[in-house]
Tab-separated table of C-alpha atoms in Angstrom:
chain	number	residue	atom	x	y	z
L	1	UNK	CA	61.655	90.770	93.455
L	2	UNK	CA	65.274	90.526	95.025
L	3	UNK	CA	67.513	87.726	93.844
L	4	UNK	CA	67.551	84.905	96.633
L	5	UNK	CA	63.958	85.623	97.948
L	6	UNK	CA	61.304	83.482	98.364
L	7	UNK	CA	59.680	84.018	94.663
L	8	UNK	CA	58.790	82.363	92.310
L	9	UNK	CA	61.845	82.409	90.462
L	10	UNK	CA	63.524	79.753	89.508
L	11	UNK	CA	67.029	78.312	91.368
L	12	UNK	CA	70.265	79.317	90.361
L	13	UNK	CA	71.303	78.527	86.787
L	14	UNK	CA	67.754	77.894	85.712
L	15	UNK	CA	66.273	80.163	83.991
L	16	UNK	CA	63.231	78.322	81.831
L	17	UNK	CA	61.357	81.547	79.998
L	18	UNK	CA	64.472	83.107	79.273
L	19	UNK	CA	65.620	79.754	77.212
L	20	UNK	CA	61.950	79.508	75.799
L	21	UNK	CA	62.593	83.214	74.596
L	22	UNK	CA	65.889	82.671	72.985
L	23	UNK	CA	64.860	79.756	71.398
L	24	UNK	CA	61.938	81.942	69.772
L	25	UNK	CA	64.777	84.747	68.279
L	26	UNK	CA	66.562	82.158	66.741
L	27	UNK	CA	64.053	81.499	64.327
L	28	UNK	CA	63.563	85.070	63.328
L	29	UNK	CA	66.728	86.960	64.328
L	30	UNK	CA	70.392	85.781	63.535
L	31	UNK	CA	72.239	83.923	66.183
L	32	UNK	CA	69.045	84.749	68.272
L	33	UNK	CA	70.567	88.697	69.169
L	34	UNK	CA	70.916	91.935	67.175
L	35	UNK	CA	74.355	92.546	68.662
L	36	UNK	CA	76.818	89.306	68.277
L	37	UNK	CA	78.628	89.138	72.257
L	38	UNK	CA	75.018	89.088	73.519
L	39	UNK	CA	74.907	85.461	72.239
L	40	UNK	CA	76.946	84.006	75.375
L	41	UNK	CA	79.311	82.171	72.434
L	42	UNK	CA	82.462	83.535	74.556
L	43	UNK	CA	81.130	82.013	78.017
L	44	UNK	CA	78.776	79.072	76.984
L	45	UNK	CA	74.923	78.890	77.849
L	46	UNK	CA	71.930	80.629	77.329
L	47	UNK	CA	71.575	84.556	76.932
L	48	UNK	CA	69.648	85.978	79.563
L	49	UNK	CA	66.587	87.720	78.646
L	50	UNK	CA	65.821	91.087	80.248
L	51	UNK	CA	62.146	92.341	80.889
L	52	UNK	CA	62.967	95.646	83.306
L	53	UNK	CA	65.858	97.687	85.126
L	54	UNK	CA	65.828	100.136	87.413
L	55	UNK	CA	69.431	101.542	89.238
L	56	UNK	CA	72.237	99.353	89.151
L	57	UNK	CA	69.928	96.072	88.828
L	58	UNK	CA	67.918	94.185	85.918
L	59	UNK	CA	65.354	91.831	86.133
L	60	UNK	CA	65.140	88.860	83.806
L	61	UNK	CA	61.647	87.313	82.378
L	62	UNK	CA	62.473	84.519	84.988
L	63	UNK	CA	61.863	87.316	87.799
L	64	UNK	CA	65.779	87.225	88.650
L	65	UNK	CA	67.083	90.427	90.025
L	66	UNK	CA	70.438	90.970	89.073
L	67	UNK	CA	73.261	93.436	90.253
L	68	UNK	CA	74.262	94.574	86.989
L	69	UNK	CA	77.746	95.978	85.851
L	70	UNK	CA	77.512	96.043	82.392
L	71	UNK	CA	75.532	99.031	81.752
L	72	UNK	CA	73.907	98.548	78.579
L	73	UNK	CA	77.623	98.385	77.573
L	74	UNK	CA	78.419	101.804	79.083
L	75	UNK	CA	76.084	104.297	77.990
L	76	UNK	CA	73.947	104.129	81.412
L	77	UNK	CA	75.892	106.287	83.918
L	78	UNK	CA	73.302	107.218	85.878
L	79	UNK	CA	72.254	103.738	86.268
L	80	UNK	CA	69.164	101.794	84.699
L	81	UNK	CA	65.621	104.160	84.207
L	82	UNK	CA	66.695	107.445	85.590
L	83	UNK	CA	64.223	109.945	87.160
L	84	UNK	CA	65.531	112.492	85.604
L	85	UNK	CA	66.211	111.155	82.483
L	86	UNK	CA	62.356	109.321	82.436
L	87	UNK	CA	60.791	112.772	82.662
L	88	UNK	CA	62.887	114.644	80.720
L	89	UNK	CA	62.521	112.214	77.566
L	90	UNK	CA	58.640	111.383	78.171
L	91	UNK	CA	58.384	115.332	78.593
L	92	UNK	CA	60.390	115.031	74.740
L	93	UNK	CA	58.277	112.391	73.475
L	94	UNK	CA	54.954	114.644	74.056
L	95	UNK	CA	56.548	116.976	72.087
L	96	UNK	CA	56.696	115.090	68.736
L	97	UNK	CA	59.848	112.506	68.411
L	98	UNK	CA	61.356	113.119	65.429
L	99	UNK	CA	61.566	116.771	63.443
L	100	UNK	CA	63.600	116.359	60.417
L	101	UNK	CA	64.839	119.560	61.303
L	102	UNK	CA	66.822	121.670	63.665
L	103	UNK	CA	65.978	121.209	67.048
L	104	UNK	CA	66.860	123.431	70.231
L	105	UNK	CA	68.063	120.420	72.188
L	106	UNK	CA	71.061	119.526	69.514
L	107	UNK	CA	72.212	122.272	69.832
L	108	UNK	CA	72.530	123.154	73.867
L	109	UNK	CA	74.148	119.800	73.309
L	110	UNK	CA	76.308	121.021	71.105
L	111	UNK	CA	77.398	123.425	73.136
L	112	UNK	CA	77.835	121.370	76.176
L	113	UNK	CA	80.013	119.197	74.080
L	114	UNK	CA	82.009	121.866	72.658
L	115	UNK	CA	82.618	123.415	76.082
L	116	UNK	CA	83.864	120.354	77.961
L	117	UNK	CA	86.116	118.862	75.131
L	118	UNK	CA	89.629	119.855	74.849
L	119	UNK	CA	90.172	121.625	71.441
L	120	UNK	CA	87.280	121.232	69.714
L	121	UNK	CA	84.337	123.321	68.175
L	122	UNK	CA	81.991	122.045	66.344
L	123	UNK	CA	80.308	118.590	66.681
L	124	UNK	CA	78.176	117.019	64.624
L	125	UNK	CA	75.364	114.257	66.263
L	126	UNK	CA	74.865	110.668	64.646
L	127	UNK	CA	72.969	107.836	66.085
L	128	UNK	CA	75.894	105.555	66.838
L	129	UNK	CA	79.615	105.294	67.425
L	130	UNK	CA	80.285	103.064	64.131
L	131	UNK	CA	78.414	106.355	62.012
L	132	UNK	CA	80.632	108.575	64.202
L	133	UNK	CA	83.735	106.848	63.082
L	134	UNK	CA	82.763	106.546	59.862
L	135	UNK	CA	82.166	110.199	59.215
L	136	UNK	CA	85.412	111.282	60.880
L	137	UNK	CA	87.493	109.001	59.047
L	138	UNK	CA	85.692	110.152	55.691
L	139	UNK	CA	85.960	113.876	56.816
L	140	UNK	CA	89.637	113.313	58.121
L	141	UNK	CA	90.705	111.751	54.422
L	142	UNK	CA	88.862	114.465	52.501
L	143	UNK	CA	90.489	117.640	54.646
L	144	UNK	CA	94.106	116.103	53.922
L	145	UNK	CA	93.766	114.660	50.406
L	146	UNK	CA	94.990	111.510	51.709
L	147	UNK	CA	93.776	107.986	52.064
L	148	UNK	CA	95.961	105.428	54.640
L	149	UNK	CA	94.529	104.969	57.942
L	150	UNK	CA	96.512	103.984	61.062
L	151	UNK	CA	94.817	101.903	63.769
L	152	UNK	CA	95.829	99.591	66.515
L	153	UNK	CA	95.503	95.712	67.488
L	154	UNK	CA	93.130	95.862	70.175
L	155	UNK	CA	91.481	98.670	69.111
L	156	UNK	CA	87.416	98.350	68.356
L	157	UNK	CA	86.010	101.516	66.338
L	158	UNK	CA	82.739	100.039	65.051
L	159	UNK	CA	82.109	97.543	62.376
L	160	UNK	CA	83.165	99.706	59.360
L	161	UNK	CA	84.636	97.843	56.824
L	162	UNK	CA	87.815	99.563	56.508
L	163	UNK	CA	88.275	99.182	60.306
L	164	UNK	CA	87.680	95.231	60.678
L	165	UNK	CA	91.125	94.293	59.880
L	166	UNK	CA	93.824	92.965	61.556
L	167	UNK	CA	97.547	93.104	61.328
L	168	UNK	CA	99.592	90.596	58.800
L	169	UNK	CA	103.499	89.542	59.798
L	170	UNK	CA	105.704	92.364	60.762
L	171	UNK	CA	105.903	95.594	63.038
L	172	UNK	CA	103.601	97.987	61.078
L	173	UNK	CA	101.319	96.176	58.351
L	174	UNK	CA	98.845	96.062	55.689
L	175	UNK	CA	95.527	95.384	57.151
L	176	UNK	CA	93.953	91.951	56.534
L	177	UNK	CA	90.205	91.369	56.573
L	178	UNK	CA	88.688	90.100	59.967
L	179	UNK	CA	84.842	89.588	58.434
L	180	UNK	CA	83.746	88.230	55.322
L	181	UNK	CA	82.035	90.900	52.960
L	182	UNK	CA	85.136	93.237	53.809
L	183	UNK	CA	87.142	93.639	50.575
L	184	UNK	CA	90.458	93.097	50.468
L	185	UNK	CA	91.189	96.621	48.782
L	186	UNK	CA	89.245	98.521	51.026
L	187	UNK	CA	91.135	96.508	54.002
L	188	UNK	CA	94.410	97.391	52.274
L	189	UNK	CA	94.094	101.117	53.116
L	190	UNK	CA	94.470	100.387	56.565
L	191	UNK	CA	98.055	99.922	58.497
L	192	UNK	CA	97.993	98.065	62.320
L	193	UNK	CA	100.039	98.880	64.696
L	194	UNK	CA	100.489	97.190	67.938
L	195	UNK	CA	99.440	99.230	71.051
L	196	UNK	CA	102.138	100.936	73.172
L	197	UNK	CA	105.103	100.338	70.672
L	198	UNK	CA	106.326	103.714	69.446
L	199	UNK	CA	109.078	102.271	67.482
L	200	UNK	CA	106.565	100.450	65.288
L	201	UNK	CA	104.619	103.776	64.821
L	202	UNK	CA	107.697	105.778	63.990
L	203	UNK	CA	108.876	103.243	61.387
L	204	UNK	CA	105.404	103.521	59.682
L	205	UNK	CA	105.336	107.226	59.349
L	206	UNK	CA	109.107	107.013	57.974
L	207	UNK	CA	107.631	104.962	55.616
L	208	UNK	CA	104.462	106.222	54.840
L	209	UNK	CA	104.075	109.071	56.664
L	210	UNK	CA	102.856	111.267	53.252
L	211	UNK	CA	100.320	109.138	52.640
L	212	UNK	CA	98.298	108.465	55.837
L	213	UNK	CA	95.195	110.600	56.236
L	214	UNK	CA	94.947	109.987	60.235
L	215	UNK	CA	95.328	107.841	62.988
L	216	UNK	CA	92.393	106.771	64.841
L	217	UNK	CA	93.298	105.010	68.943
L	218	UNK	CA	90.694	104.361	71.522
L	219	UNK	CA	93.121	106.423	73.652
L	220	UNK	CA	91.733	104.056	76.423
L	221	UNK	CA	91.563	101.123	74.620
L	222	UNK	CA	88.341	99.522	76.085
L	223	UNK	CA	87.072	96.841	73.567
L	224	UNK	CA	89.514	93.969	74.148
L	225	UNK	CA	90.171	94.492	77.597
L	226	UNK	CA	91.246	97.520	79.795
L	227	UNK	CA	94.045	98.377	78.160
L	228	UNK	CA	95.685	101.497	79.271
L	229	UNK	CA	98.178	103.031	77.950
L	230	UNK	CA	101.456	105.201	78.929
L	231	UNK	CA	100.919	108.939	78.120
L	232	UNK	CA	104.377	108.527	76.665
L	233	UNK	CA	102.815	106.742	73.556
L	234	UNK	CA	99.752	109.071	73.182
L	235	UNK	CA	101.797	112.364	73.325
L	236	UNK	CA	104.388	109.982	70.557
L	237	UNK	CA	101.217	109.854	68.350
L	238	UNK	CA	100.846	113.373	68.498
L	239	UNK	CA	104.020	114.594	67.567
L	240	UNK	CA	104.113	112.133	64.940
L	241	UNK	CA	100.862	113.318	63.523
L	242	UNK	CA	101.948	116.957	64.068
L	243	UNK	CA	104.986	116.376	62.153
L	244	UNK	CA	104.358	114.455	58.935
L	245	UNK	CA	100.670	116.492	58.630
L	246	UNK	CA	98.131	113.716	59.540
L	247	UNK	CA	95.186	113.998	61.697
L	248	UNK	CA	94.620	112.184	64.991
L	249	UNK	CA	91.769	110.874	66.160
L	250	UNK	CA	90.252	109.923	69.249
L	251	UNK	CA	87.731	107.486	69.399
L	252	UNK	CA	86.011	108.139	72.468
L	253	UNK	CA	83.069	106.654	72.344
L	254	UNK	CA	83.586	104.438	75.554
L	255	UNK	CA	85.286	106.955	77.543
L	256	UNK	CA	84.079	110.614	76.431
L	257	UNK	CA	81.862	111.941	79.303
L	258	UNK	CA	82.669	109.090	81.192
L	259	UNK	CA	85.819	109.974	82.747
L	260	UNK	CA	85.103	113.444	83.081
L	261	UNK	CA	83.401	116.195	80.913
L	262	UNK	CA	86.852	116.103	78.723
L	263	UNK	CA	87.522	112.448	78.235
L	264	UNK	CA	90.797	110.637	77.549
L	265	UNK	CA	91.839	114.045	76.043
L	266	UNK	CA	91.735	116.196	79.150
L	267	UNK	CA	92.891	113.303	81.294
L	268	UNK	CA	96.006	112.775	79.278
L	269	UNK	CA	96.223	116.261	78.678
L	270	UNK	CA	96.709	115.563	74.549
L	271	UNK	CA	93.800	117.782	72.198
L	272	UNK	CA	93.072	115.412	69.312
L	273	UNK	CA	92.176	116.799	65.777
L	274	UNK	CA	88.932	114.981	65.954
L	275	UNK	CA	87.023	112.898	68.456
L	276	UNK	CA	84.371	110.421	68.367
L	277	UNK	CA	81.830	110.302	70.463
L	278	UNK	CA	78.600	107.965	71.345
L	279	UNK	CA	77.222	105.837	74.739
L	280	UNK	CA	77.080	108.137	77.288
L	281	UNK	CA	76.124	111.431	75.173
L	282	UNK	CA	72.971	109.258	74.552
L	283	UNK	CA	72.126	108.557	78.151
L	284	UNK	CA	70.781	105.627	77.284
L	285	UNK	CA	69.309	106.382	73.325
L	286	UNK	CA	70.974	105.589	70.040
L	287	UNK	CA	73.585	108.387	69.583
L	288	UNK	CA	76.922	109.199	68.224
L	289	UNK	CA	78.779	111.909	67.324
L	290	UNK	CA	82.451	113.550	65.816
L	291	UNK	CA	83.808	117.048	66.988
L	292	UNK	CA	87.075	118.899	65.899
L	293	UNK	CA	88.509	122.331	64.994
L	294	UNK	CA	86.448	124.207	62.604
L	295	UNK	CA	88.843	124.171	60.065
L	296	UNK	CA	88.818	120.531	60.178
L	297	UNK	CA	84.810	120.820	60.338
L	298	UNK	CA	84.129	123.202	57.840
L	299	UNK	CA	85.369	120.553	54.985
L	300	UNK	CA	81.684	118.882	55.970
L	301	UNK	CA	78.818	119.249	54.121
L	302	UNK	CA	77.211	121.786	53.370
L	303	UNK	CA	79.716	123.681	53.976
L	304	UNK	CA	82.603	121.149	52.251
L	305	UNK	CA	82.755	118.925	49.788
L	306	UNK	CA	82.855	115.805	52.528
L	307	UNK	CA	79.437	114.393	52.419
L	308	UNK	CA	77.858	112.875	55.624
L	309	UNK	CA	73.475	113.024	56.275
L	310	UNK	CA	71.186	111.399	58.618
L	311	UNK	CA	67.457	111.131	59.202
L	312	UNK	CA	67.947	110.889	63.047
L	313	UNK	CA	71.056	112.928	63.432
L	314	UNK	CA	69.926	114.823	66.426
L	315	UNK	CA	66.597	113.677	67.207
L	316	UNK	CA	65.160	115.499	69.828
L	317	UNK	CA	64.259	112.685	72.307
L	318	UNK	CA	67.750	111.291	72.022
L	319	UNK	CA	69.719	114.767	72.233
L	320	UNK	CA	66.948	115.364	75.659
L	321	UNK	CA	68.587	112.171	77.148
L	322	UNK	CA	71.646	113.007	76.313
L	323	UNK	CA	71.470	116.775	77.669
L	324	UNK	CA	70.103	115.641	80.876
L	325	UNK	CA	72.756	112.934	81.561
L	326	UNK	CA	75.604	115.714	81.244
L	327	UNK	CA	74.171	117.976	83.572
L	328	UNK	CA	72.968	115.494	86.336
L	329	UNK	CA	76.603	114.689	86.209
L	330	UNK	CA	77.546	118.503	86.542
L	331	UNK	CA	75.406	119.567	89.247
L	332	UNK	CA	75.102	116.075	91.262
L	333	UNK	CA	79.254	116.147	91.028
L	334	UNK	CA	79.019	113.056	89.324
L	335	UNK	CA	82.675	112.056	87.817
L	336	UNK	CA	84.528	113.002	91.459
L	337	UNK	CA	81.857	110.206	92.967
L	338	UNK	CA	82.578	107.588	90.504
L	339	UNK	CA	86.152	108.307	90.844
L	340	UNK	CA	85.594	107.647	94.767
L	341	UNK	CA	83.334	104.618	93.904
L	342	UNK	CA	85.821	102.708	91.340
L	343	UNK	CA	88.829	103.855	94.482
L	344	UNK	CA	86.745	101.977	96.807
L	345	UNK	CA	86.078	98.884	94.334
L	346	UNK	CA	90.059	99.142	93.691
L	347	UNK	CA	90.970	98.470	97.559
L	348	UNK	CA	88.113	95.721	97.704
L	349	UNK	CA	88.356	93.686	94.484
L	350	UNK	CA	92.649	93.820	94.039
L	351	UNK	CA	93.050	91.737	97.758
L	352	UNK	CA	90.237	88.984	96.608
L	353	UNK	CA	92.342	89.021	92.911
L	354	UNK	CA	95.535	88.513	95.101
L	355	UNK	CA	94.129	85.695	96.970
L	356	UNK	CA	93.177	84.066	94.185
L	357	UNK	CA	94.021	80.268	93.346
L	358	UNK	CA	94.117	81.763	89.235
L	359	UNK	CA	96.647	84.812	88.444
L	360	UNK	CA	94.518	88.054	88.194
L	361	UNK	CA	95.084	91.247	87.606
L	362	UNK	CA	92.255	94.118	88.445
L	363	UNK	CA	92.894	96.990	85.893
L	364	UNK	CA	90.721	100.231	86.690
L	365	UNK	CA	90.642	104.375	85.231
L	366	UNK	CA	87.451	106.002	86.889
L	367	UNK	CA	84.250	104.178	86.337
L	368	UNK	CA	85.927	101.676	84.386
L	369	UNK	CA	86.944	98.491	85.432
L	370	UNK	CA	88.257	94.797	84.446
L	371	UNK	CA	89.425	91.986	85.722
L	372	UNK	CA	92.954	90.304	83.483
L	373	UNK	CA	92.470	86.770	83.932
L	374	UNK	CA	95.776	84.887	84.034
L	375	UNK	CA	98.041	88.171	84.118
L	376	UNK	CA	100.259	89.167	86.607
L	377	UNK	CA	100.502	92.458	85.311
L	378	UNK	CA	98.042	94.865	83.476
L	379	UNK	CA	98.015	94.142	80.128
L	380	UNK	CA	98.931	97.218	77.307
L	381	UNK	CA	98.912	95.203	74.387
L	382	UNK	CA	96.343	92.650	72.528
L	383	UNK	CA	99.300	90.562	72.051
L	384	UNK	CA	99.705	90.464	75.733
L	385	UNK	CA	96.306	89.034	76.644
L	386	UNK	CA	96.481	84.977	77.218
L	387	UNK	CA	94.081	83.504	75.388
L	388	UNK	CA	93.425	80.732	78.137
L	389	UNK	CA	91.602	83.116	79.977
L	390	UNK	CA	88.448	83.043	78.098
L	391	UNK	CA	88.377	79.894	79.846
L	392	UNK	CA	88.678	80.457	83.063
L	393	UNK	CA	86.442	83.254	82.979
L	394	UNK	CA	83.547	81.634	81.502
L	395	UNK	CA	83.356	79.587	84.779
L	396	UNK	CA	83.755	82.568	86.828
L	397	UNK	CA	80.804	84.472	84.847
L	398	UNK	CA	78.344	82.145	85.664
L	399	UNK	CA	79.424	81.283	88.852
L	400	UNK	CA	78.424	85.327	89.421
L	401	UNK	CA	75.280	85.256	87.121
L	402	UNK	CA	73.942	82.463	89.769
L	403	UNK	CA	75.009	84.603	92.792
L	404	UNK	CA	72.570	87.709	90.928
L	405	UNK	CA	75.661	89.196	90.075
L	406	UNK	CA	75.780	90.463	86.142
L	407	UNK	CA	79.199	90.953	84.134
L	408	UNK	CA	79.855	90.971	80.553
L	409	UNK	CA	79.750	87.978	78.524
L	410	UNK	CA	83.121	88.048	77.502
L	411	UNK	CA	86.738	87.667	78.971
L	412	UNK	CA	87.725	91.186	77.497
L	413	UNK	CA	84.785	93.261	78.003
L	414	UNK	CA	84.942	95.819	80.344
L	415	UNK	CA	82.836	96.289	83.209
L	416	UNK	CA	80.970	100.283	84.684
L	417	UNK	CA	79.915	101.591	87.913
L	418	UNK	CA	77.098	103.739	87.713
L	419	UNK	CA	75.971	106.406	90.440
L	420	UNK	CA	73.125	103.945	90.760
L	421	UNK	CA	75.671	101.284	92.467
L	422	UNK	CA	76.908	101.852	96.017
L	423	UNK	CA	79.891	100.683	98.478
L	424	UNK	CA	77.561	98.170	99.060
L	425	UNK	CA	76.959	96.778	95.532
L	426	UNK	CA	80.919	96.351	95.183
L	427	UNK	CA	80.863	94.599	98.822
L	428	UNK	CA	78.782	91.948	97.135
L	429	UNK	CA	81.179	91.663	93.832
L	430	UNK	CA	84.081	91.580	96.162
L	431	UNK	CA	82.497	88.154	97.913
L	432	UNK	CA	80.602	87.312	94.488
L	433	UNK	CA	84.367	86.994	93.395
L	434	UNK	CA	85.512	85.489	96.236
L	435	UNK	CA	83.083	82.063	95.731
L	436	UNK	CA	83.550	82.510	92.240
L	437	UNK	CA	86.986	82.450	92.325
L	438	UNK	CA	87.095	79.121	93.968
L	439	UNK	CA	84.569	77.452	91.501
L	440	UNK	CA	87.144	78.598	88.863
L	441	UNK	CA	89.849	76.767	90.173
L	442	UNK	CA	88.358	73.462	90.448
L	443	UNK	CA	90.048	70.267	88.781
L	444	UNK	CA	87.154	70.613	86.187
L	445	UNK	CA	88.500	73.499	84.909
């Protein structure tokens, strides 16, 4: 049923049985979603409640068909209900969905992982990127002896506790608790840095630079906006790492696989100690995963005294998706056509931005994309975002969602092409934009 058609479904901004839904997880599910941003709290309204995909589109329980850019949040870079991926994991399912044991398809994608990755070899498979975080921050303190973790403002690695903090006063600080049940003294082993400041980072390790076990960076930053940063600042990290004995993590959980079968790492040409890994490795299933050197890796049980177990960890069915994802995108030359894709959606989108009656500011690496509402340049820090944009893009969202047109639910959450979406599909943001924009601008804003 194609958005706009003569259906059954209802006019724009109504949407009746997804409301009658919501209202029904609310009584048994907190907030009435099992992942907060689903909840529309940054944009206002009603969630909208999905009953299929298929491609670059999702259809709500309304019978709305929507052109959809968010992806499941990334993982889906194929697009919604592969072929390939269908058969392949129904073909998995018929052979018994969970082992408890060693499994030929963890390890061919092992070895897929190991081979693309700069630097790295061995992985280990989780079921999500917070467990793949987790483990490598746990396996990164245990191999040095030490305990302080660096991380950055604007920087999202999962909800584990140590890692929901944010910074005090000052350059380089203790980290504070951002969610209630996170104790102070776990929070208090964690330093923030700002993003793209190397004197801050250099001051820390001065200070501190004994003590800190590693320093994890979304080396795209990804989960508070696009964020990218100067290679200057990565290879800084580095040497600073390199020099005062502390491991450096990537946390690629966004961007692994997505920019190319080496990540951030191989883009930037800078070989981590450890990456994390989750999204698309799943192709669409739970999964997560860390990778490093083996003498990093061998400090993990059972070979080393760092202790990290799973009852999933490489199910079959999930480790099948994930295989199959990798090498449609090998043999269907899959990140050079997303590369030409998000290129195309660069020269559309940036003149409707530029015409806008708001400041905008498209920010884009590969498949990646988002819009910086209010900016006139591309943001590199969190403390560079304007918080007045949450504003105006809450009008702009669902000015889109009643065109068919599906972003994320947030001002800074990023948006993904898929190989499912076409020159077409970004034709119709480009003008979804361009009536959007306009609504956005109105005195009732």
């Amino acid at each position: 049923m194609k958005f706009g058609s003569k259906s059954a479904a209802p006019p724009p901004g109504k949407r009746p049985h997804s409301d009658a839904w919501f209202a029904r997880a609310k009584k048994v599910t907190p907030g009435g979603v099992n992942s907060p941003v689903r909840a529309f709290g940054g944009v206002g309204g009603t969630p909208v409640v999905i009953r299929s995909a298929a491609g670059a589109t999702v259809v709500d329980v309304d019978g709305r068909e929507y052109l959809d850019f968010v992806g499941s949040w990334g993982p889906l870079i194929l697009g919604h209900a592969h072929p390939k991926i269908v058969a392949a994991v129904e073909a998995a399912c018929r052979r018994g969905t969970s082992y408890g044991a060693p499994c030929t398809p963890e390890i061919e994608l092992a070895e897929e992982v190991v081979a693309a990755y700069p630097g790295i070899e061995q992985v280990r498979f989780v079921s999500s990127g917070t467990e793949a975080v987790m483990s490598a921050v746990r396996l990164a303190r245990g191999a040095t002896g030490r305990d302080l973790v660096v991380k950055f403002s604007g920087c999202y690695h999962g909800h584990v506790d140590y890692l929901l903090v944010a910074a005090g006063s000052g350059l380089a600080t203790f980290g504070q608790p951002t969610s209630k049940g996170v104790p102070a003294e776990l929070a208090a082993l964690t330093r923030v840095l700002p993003l793209d400041d190397t004197a801050a980072a250099e001051k820390l390790f001065a200070d501190e630079g004994t003590k800190i076990a590693a320093v994890i960076i979304e080396p795209v930053p990804a989960n508070n906006g696009l964020l990218l940063q100067r290679p200057e600042f990565l290879q800084a990290l580095r040497a600073l790492c390199d020099k005062h004995g502390a491991l450096l993590i990537f946390d690629e959980v966004i961007s692994g696989f997505r920019l190319g079968a080496g990540g951030a790492a191989a883009h930037y040409k800078i070989k981590p100690d450890l990456a994390t890994f989750g999204k698309v490795i799943g192709g669409g299933m739970p999964v997560g995963a860390f990778a490093g050197k083996r003498d990093v890796m061998k400090n993990l049980s059972p070979e080393g005294g760092v202790y990290q177990a799973g009852t999933l960890s490489g199910n079959p069915v999930a480790m099948t998706a994930g295989l199959t994802t990798l090498r449609t995108l090998q043999k269907e030359d899959g990140w050079r056509r997303l590369e030409s894709l998000g290129a195309y959606l660069e020269q559309i989108v940036a003149p409707v931005l530029a015409e806008s009656p708001v400041p905008a500011r498209l920010c884009r690496l590969g498949s990646l994309f988002w819009v910086a509402w209010l900016a006139s340049v591309a943001p590199r820090s969190a403390e560079a975002l304007e918080p007045r944009a949450a504003g105006v893009y809450a009008r702009v969202f669902h000015a889109l969602l009643d065109q068919g047109i599906a972003l994320a639910p947030s001002a800074f959450e990023i948006a993904f092409l898929s190989l499912a979406h076409t020159k077409r599909d970004v034709d119709r943001l480009a003008e979804g934009l361009r009536a959007a924009l306009a609504a956005a601008a109105s005195p009732a804003q």
